[in-house]
Each structure stands twice: as C-alpha cells, then as structure tokens.
Short mmCIF file of C-alpha atoms in Angstrom, two decimals:
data_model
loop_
_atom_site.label_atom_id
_atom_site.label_comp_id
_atom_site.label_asym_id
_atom_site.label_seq_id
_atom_site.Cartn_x
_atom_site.Cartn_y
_atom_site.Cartn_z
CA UNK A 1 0.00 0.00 0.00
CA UNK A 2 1.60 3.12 -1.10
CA UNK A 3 2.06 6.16 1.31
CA UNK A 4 -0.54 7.99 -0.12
CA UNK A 5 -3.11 5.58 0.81
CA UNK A 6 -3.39 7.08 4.01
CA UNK A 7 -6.11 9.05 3.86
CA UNK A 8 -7.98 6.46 1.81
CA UNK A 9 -7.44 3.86 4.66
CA UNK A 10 -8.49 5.50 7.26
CA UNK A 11 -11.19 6.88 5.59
CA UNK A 12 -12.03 2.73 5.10
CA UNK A 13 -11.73 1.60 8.48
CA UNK A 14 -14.70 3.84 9.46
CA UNK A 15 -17.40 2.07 7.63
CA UNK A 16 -16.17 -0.93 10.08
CA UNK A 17 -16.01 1.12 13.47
CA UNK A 18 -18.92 3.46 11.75
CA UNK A 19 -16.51 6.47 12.52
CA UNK A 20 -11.93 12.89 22.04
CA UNK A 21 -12.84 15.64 23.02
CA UNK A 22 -15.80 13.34 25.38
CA UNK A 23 -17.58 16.56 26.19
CA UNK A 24 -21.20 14.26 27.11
CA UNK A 25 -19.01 11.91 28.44
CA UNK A 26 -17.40 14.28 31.48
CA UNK A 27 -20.94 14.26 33.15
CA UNK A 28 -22.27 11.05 33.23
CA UNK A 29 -23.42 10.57 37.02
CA UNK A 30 -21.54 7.87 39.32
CA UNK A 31 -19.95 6.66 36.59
CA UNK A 32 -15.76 5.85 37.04
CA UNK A 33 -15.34 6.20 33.27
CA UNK A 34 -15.87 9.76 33.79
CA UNK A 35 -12.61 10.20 35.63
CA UNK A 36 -10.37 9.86 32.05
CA UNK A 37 -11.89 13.37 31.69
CA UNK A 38 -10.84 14.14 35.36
CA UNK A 39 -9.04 11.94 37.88
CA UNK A 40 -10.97 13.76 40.62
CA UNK A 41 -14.56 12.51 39.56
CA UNK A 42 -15.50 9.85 41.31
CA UNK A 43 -18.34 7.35 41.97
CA UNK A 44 -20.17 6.84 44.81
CA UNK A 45 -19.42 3.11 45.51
CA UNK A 46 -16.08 2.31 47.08
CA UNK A 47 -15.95 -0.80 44.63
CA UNK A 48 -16.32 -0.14 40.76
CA UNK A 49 -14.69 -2.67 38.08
CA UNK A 50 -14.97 -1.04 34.81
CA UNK A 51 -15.58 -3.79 32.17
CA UNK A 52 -14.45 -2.93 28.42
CA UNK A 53 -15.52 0.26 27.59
CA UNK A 54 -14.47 1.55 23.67
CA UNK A 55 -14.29 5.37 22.26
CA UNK A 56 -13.90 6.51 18.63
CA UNK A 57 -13.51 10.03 17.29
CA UNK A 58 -13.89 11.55 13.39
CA UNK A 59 -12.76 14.82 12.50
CA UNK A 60 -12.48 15.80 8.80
CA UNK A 61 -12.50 19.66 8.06
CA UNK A 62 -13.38 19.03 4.10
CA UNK A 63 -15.44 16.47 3.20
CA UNK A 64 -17.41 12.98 5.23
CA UNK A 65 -17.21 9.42 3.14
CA UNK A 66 -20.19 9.61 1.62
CA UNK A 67 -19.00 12.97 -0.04
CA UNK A 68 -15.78 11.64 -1.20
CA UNK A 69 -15.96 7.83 -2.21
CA UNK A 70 -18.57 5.83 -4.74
CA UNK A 71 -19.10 2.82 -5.28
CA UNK A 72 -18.65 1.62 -8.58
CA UNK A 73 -20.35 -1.44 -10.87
CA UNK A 74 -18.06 -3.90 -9.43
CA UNK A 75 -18.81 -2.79 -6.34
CA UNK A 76 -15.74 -1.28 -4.89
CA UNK A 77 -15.26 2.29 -4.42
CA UNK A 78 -13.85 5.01 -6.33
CA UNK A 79 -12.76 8.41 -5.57
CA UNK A 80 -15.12 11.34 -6.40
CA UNK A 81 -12.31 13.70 -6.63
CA UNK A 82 -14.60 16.36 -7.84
CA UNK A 83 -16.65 16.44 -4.76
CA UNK A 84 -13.50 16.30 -2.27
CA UNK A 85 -11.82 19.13 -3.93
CA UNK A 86 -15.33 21.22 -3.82
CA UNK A 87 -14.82 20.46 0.13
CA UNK A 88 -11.45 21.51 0.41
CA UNK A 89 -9.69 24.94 2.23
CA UNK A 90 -6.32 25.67 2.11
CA UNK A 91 -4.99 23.53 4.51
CA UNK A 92 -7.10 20.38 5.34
CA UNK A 93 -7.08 17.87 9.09
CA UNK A 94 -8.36 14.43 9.03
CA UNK A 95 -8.40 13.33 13.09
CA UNK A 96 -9.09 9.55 13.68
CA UNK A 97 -9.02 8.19 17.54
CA UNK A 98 -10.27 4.88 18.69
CA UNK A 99 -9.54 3.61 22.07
CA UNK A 100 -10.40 0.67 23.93
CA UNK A 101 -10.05 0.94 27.36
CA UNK A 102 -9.87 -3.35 28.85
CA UNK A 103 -10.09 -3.10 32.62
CA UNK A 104 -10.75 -0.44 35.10
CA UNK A 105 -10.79 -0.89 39.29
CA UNK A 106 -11.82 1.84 41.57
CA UNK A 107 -11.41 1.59 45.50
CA UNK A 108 -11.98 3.76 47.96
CA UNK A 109 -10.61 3.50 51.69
CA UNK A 110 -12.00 6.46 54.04
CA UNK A 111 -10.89 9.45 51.81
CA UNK A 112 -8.17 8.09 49.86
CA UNK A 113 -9.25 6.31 46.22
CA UNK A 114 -6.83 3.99 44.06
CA UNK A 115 -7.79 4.11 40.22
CA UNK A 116 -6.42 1.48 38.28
CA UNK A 117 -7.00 1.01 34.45
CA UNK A 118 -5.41 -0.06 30.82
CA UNK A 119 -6.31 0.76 27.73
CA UNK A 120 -5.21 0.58 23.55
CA UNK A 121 -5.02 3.63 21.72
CA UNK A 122 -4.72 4.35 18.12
CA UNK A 123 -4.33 8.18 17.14
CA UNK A 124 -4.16 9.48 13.88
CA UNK A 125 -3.72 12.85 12.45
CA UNK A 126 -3.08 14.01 8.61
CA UNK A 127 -2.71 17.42 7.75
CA UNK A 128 -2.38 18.47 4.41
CA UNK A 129 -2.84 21.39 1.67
CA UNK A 130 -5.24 21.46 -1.24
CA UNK A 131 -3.03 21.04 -3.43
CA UNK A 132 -1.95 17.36 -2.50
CA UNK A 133 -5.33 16.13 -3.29
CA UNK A 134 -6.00 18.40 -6.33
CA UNK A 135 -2.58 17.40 -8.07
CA UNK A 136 -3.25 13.78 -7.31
CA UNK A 137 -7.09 14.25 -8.58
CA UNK A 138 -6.58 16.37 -11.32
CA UNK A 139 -2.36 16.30 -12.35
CA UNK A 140 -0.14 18.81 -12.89
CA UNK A 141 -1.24 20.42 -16.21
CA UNK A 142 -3.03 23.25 -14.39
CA UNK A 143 -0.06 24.41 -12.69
CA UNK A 144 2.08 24.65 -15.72
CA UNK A 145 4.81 27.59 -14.25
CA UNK A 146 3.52 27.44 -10.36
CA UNK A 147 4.99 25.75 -7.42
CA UNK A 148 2.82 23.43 -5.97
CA UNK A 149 3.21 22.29 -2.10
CA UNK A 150 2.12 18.34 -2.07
CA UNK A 151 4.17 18.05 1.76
CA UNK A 152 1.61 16.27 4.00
CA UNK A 153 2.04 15.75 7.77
CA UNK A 154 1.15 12.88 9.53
CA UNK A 155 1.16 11.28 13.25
CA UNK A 156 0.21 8.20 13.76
CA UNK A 157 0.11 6.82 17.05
CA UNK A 158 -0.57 3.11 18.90
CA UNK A 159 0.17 2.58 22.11
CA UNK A 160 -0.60 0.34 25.76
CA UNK A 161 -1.56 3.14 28.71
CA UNK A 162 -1.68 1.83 31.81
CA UNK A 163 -2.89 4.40 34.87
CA UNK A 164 -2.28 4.66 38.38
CA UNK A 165 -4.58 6.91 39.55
CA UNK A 166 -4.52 8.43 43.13
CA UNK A 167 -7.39 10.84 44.57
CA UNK A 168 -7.91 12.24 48.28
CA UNK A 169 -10.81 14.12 49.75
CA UNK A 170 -9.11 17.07 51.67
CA UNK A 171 -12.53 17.96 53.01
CA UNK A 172 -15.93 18.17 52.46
CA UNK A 173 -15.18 20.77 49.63
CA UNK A 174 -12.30 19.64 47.51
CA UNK A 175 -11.43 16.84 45.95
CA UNK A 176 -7.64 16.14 44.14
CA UNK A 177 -6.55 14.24 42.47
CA UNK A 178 -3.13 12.55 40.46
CA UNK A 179 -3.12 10.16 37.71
CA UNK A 180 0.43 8.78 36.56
CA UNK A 181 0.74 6.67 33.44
CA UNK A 182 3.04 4.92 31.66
CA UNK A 183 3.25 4.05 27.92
CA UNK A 184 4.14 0.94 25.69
CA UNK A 185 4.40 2.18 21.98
CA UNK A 186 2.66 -0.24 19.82
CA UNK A 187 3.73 1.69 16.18
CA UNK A 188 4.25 4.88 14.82
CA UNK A 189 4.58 6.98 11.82
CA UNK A 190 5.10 10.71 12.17
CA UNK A 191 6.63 13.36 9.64
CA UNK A 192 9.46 15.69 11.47
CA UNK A 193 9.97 17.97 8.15
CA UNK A 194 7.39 18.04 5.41
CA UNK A 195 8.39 20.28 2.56
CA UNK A 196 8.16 18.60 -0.42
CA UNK A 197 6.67 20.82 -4.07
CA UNK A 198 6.82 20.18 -7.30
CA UNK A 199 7.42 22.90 -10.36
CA UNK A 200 6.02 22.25 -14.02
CA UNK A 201 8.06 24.43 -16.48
CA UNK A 202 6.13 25.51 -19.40
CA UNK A 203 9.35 25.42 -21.82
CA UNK A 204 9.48 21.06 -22.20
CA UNK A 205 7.08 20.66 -20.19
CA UNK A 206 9.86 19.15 -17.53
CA UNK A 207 8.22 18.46 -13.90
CA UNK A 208 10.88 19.14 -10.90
CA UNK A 209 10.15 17.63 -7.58
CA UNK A 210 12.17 19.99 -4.40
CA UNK A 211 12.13 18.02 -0.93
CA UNK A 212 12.98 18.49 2.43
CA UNK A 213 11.18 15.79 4.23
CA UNK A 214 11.48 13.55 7.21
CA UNK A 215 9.14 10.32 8.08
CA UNK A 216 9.81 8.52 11.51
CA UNK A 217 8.40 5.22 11.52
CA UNK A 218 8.17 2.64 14.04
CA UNK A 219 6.21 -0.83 12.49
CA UNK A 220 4.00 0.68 10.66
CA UNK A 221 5.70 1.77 7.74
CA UNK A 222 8.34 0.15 5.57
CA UNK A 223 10.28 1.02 2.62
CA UNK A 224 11.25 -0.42 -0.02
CA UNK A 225 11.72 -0.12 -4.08
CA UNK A 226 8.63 -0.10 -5.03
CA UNK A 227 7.90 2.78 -2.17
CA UNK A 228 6.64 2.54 0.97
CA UNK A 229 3.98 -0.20 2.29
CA UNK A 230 1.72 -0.08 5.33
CA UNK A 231 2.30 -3.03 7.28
CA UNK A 232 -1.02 -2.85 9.98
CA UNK A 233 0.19 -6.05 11.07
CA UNK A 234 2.66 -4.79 13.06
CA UNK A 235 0.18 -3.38 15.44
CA UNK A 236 -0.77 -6.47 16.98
CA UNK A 237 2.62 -6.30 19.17
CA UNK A 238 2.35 -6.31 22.60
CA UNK A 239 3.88 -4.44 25.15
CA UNK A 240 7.44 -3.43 23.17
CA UNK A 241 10.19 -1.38 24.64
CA UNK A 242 9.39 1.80 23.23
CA UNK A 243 8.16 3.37 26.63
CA UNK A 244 6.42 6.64 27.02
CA UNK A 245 5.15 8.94 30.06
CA UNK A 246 1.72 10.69 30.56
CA UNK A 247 0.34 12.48 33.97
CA UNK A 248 -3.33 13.41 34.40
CA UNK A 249 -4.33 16.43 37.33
CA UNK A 250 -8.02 17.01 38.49
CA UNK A 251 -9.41 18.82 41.03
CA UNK A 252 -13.22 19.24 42.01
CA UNK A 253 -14.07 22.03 44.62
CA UNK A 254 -17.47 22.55 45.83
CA UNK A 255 -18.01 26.04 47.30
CA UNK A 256 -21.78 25.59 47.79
CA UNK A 257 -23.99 22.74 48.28
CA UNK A 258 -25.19 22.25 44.99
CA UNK A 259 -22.39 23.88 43.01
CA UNK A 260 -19.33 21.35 41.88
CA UNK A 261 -16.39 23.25 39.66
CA UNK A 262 -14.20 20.32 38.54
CA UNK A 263 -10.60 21.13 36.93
CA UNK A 264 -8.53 18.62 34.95
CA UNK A 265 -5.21 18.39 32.72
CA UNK A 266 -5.49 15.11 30.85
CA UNK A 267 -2.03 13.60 29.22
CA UNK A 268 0.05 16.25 30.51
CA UNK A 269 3.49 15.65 29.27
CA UNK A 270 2.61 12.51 27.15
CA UNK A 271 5.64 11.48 25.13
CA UNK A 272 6.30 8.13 23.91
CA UNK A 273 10.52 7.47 23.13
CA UNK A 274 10.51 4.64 20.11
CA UNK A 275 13.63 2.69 19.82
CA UNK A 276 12.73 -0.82 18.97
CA UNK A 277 12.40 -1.07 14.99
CA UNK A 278 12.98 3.09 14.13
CA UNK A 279 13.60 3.77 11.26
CA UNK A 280 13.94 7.43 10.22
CA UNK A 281 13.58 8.14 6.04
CA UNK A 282 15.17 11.29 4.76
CA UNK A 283 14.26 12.87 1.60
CA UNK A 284 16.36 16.31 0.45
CA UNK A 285 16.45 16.12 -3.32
CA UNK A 286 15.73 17.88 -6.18
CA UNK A 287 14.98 15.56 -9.24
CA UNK A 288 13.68 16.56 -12.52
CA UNK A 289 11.17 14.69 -15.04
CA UNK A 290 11.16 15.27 -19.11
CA UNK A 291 7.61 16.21 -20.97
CA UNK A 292 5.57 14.08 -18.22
CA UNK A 293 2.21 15.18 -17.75
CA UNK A 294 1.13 13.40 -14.21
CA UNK A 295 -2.44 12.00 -14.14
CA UNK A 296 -3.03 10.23 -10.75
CA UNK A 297 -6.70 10.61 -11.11
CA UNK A 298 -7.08 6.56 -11.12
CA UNK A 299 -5.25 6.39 -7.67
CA UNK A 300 -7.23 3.65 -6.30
CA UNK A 301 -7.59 0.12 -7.93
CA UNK A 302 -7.70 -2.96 -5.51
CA UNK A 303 -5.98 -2.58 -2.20
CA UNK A 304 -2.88 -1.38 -3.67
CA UNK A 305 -2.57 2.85 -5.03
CA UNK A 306 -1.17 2.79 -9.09
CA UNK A 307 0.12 6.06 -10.15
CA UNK A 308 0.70 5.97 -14.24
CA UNK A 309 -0.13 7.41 -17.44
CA UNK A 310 0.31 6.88 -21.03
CA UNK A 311 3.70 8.24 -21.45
CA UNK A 312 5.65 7.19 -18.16
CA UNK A 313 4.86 4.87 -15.34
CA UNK A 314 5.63 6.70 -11.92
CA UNK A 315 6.14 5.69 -8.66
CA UNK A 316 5.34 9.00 -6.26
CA UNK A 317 6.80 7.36 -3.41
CA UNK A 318 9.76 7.03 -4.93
CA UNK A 319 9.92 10.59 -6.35
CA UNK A 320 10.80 11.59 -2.67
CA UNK A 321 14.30 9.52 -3.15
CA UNK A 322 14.73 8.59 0.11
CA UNK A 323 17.53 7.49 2.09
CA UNK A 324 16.88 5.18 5.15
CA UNK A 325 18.75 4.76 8.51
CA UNK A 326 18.21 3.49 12.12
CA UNK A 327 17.85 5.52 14.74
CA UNK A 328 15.45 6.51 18.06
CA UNK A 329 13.24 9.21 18.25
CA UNK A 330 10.22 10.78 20.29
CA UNK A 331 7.09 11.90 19.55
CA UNK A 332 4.40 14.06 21.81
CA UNK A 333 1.23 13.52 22.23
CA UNK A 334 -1.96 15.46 22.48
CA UNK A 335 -2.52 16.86 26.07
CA UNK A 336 -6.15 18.34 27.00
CA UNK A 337 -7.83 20.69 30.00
CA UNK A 338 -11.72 20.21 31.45
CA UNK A 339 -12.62 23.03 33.52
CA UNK A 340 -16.46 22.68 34.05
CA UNK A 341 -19.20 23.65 36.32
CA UNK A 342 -22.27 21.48 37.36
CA UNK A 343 -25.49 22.96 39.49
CA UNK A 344 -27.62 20.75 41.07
CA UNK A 345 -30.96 21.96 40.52
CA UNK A 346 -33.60 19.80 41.91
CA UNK A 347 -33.23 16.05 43.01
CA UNK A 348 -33.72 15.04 39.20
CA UNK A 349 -32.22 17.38 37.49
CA UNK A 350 -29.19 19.54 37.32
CA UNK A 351 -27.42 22.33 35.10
CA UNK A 352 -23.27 22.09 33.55
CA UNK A 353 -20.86 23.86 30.99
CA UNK A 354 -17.84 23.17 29.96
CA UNK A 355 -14.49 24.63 28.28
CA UNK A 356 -12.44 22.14 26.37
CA UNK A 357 -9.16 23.05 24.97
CA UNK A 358 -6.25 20.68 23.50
CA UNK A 359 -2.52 20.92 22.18
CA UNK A 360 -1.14 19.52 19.80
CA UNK A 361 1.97 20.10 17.50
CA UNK A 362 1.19 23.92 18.83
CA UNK A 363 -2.08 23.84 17.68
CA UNK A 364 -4.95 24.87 20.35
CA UNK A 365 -8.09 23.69 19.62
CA UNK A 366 -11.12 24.65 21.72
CA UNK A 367 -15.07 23.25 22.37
CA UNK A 368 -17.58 24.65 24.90
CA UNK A 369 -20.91 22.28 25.82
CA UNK A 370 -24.00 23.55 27.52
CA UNK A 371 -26.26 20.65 28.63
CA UNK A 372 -29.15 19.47 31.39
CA UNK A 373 -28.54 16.17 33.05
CA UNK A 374 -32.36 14.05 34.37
CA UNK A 375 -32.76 11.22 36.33
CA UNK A 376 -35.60 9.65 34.77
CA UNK A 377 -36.15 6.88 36.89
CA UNK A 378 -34.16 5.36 39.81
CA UNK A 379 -32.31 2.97 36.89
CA UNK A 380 -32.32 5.63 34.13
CA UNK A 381 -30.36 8.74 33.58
CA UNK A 382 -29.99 11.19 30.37
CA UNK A 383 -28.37 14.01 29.25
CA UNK A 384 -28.67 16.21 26.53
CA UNK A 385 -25.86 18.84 25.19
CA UNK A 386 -25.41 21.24 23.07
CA UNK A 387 -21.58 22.00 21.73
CA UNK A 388 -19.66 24.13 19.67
CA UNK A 389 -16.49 22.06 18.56
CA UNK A 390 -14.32 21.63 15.52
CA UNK A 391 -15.58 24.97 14.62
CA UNK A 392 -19.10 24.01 13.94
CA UNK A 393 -21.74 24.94 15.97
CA UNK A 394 -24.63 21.80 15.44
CA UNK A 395 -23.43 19.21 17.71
CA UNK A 396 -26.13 18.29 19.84
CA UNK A 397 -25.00 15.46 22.75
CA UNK A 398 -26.39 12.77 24.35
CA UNK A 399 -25.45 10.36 27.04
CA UNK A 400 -27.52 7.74 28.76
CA UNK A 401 -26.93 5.80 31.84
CA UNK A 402 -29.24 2.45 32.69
CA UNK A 403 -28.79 0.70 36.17
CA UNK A 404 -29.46 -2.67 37.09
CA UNK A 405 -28.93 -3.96 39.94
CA UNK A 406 -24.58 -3.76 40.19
CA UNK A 407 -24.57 -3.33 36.42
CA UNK A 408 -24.74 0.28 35.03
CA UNK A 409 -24.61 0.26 31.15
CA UNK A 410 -23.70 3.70 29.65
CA UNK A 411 -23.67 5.30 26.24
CA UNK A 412 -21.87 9.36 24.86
CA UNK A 413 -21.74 10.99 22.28
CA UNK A 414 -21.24 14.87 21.37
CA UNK A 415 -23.36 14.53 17.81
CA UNK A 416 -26.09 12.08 18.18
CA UNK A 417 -27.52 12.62 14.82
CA UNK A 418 -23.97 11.78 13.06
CA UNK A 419 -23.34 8.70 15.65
CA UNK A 420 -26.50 7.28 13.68
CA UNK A 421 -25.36 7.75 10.26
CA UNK A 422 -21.69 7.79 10.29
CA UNK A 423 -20.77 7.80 6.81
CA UNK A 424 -22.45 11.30 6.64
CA UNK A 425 -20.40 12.18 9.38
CA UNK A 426 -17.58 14.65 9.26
CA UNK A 427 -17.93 15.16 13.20
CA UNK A 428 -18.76 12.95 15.35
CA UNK A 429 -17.42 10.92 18.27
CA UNK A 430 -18.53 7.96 20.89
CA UNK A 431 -18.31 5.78 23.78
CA UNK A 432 -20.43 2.86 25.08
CA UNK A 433 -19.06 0.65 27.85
CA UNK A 434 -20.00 -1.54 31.35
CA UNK A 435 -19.52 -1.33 35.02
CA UNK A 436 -19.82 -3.26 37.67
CA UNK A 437 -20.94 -1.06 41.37
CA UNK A 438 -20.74 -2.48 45.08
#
C-alpha cells in the first residue's frame, strides 16, 4: 500500500467502526469512566470494576465518506475527486481516535481512592494542503509555471496506557486528584519535516520535484523499491520497549452545596521514546522529469494505489528519493484541560458547561458544551448537550446511563444525529461501555 493511501485507509476503516474531546461523556453521574476526563470525579461506591468500555472520534474539516468515495459497478469504491476538492480549504485535518479501554478498578478506603486502568489507543492525524489532493485528482497540467506544495504531515500513534490513579478528599469541599501513566508504543509513523513541491516548467514541459522531508516510523511503515507499504500487522505487538510517560491532574471544589467546579489536565506531558524497529527516512532532493504530464486521477484500484499514465509509469513514493537509517526518536502527544461547572438543581435534574481546549503540534483547539442532566427513573439517567467544537456549531449530545442492579450500562456521544449515520459524518465521536458497582 503506497504512502498515499493514508487518507484512503483510514477513511475505510470507518465504515467498520462506523466512525476525544468526550464533552457528554465528562458528566455522566456515578460513573468511574468519567474520571479519564478528570481523575478527581469519582463514583459513589467504594468498589467499581470497569468492564471494556471503547471510544472513537472523526474529525475531517473538508469532506465525510459519503462525499468523497462511490461505489462503482463492481462494487468497490472510487474516488469522487470532484466532490472532495469542492470540500477543500487551504490547509485540510483528518483526526481519527479509537480507544479501547480493557479493565478499570476503583477503590476507595475512608478518603483516599486507588484508580487502576489499561487501555489501547490508536491516534491518527493528517494534515495536508489542497493542493496534494488536487494534483493527485486532477495532475499537474493546471499548474504549468507554479509551485505546488504536495508536503503532508502525519502522526500516527498506537500505544498500551496503563494508569495509576490516586485521589484524596481534603474535606468536604475539595477533591484532588493525580493520575500517573506509563506508555508501551505499539507503532508509529510521524513526519518531522514536510516540505516537499513540485514545479512544471512551461518550456518542455519538464516536472521538478524539491524536498525536504522527514518520516519517523516505528512498524507501521516500511520502505522499499517499489515505495513505501503499510504493514497494519505490526500493530498487533504487545507491550514493546518503546516506553512513554503521561500524567493526568483534576481537582473538584465545591463552594456551595449544589455547586461542583471540577478542573482537569489530561495527558500532561505525554511522550512516547521509540527505539525498537525506528527507522527514520530522509528525503532532500531535487529531481527533474522530461515532458511528463502526471495523471493520478485513477489512484485507487484494488488494495494497492497505481500512479501511471500513457507516457511514463511513476512511482510517487519514490519521487521523494529517500535514504533510510536506524535511529530513536520521540514523539508528543496530544494533552487536553476540562474546567467545568455542574449545578444541582432539583433532586432530578441539574445544570453544567464546559471549556475544552487541547494541544497539539502547537495547535490549540477549543469546544464549549452547555447541557441538562435528568434522572428519569431510579435505573435511568440522560443528558442532553449542546456544543460548539471543531468549529461548527450543530453538535447536539447525548449520554444515557441504565442501572441494574450492580450493572450500570452507559452510552456518549457529542453529535447524536452523526453517531447514527456515520458515513455522513464529518464530526462525530462515541463511547459505550460496562460497570460493575458495590
């Protein structure tokens, strides 16, 4: 699978997940899953064993699957490049996160609480510019004397998190709250420099490709001469010796009876250090093609990407020309704050807003949620939210909470109407999961 199948595949996994910020998710009621949001909110129960519990999250600023892929007569799917380049800005994120979270045990002993959990992440984000997807939809004729930036950036993340969380009620008013974590990378592929254009001269019609451009991989990529292959694979590694760090901080302070104000920093300082199987690839070349007028409209035939035209076959990984060596690296990952307020107004129901902001590769991106919590009936609980996040402002939450007995099933989302048809979705995240209360 070539590299720039990227954004095809993980466009393709969706339709088998059907697609964090977890703004619904932060005020689900006794519920221990709430405390990835916050460390310091707690259940009731001094015993909680959080059974599986699994989250997804789909972000794409131009364009949701429906919009870019058909299916064709033989039933497969081809690209409707016309449509996805309608979509597109200037600069362009796809954001894919799906984490399943195994095991979770809560305890509480007088006013000290032990928080113990594990969970598999997979993170992806791809950034690129217009231009990538229009010179690969449309080729290079209609930039005949322009420079055209094709550089894409990519992180791609898998790792093993396993938690340690530690809270203690200083009084009846504040709760705090510490959450150490340590990391086992799985695979990753991330891009460290990414300028890479390409210049069509109208004189000959020659095509020059300029790079300066750096891909760390660890597993999931490989290279080779026929350019570089995807090997998913790889991921099904256990715990490995590429270790990482991550600390979570949450407090909750309650200045009034009915008035809770919870802070939180979630994966503060989250780095994972990858030495087993890195690989860094270097590309800083200038190379220079002869009357070649590049057509990559067909990009997609099979599982594999083919990249030719009538007068030259072309292989765009190998364009890049790049060299290969061994070596560690690091990569950061995304670290987020929760500062929210909940008012309790009656016994069934009660008011909360929330600020959301998170970090990544100097990039701050904020939500805010607005939302009622009601309990229904003595096993049922819902809330409803509204949100303004990834820059749209028709996200309308849910979350739902049903107890039986010691079993308390719960569902979240930020953008109900997308959870229920997700290849319309552009937006929309999830979480549905089990716990066990004594």
């Amino acid at each position: 699978m070539k590299y720039t199948a990227l954004i095809i595949l993980t466009f393709l996994s969706l339709r088998s997940v059907y697609a964090q910020d977890e703004l619904s998710l932060h005020f689900l009621p006794d519920n221990i899953t709430t405390s990835r949001t916050n460390p310091a909110l707690l259940p009731e129960k001094d015993l909680v064993i959080g059974l599986p519990n699994v989250g997804f999250n789909l972000y794409h600023s131009s364009g949701n699957f429906n919009d870019i892929f058909v299916e064709n007569e033989n039933d497969g799917l081809d690209i409707n490049f016309r449509n996805w380049i309608n979509e597109l800005s200037g600069t362009n994120q796809l954001n894919v996160n799906l984490e399943a979270e195994t095991l979770r045990f809560f305890i509480r002993r007088g006013k000290l609480g032990i928080n113990i959990n594990h969970e598999i992440r997979f993170q992806s984000f791809f950034e690129y510019p217009d231009t990538y997807i229009k010179f690969i939809g449309e080729g290079n004729a209609q930039y005949i004397g322009q420079q055209v930036n094709i550089g894409p950036d990519i992180q791609q993340d898998a790792f093993h998190a396993i938690g340690l969380g530690l809270s203690y009620e200083i009084n009846d008013k504040i709760t705090a709250a510490v959450r150490p974590k340590i990391l086992f990378g799985i695979g990753n592929a991330s891009t460290i420099k990414k300028d890479a254009s390409i210049f069509t001269a109208e004189e000959f019609y020659q095509t020059t490709l300029t790079t300066d451009y750096q891909i760390n991989s660890t597993g999931i990529l490989n290279y080779n001469d026929n350019g570089f292959d995807f090997d998913f694979e790889s991921l099904d590694q256990g715990f490995s010796g590429n270790t990482g760090f991550a600390l979570d901080f949450g407090v909750q302070i309650k200045p009034i009876e009915k008035l809770a104000i919870n802070i939180s920093i979630v994966d503060a300082f989250a780095k994972i250090n990858w030495k087993k199987d890195a690989r860094i690839y270097e590309s800083n070349t200038t190379n220079t093609l002869n009357g070649v007028d590049i057509d990559f409209s067909k990009i997609l035939q099979g599982d594999s990407l083919v990249f030719t035209n009538t007068a030259d076959t072309i292989n765009f990984d190998n364009l890049f020309d790049f060299t290969a060596r061994d070596a560690s690296y690091s990569t950061e990952l995304p670290s987020r704050v929760y500062f929210s307020a909940a008012f309790q107004l009656t016994d069934r129901f009660s008011l909360h807003g929330l600020f959301y902001n998170e970090k990544f590769r100097d990039q701050n991106r904020q939500a805010y949620s607005l939302g009622v919590q009601a309990q229904l009936h003595k096993i049922v609980n819902l809330g409803i939210n509204y949100a303004y996040r990834f820059n749209e402002a028709t996200n309308i939450g849910l979350n739902a909470t049903f107890r039986f007995g010691p079993v308390q099933l719960f569902a979240a989302t930020d953008n109900i109407i997308y959870a229920l048809q997700p290849l319309e979705a552009d937006n929309v995240n999830g979480r549905v999961g089990l716990n066990l209360l004594f």
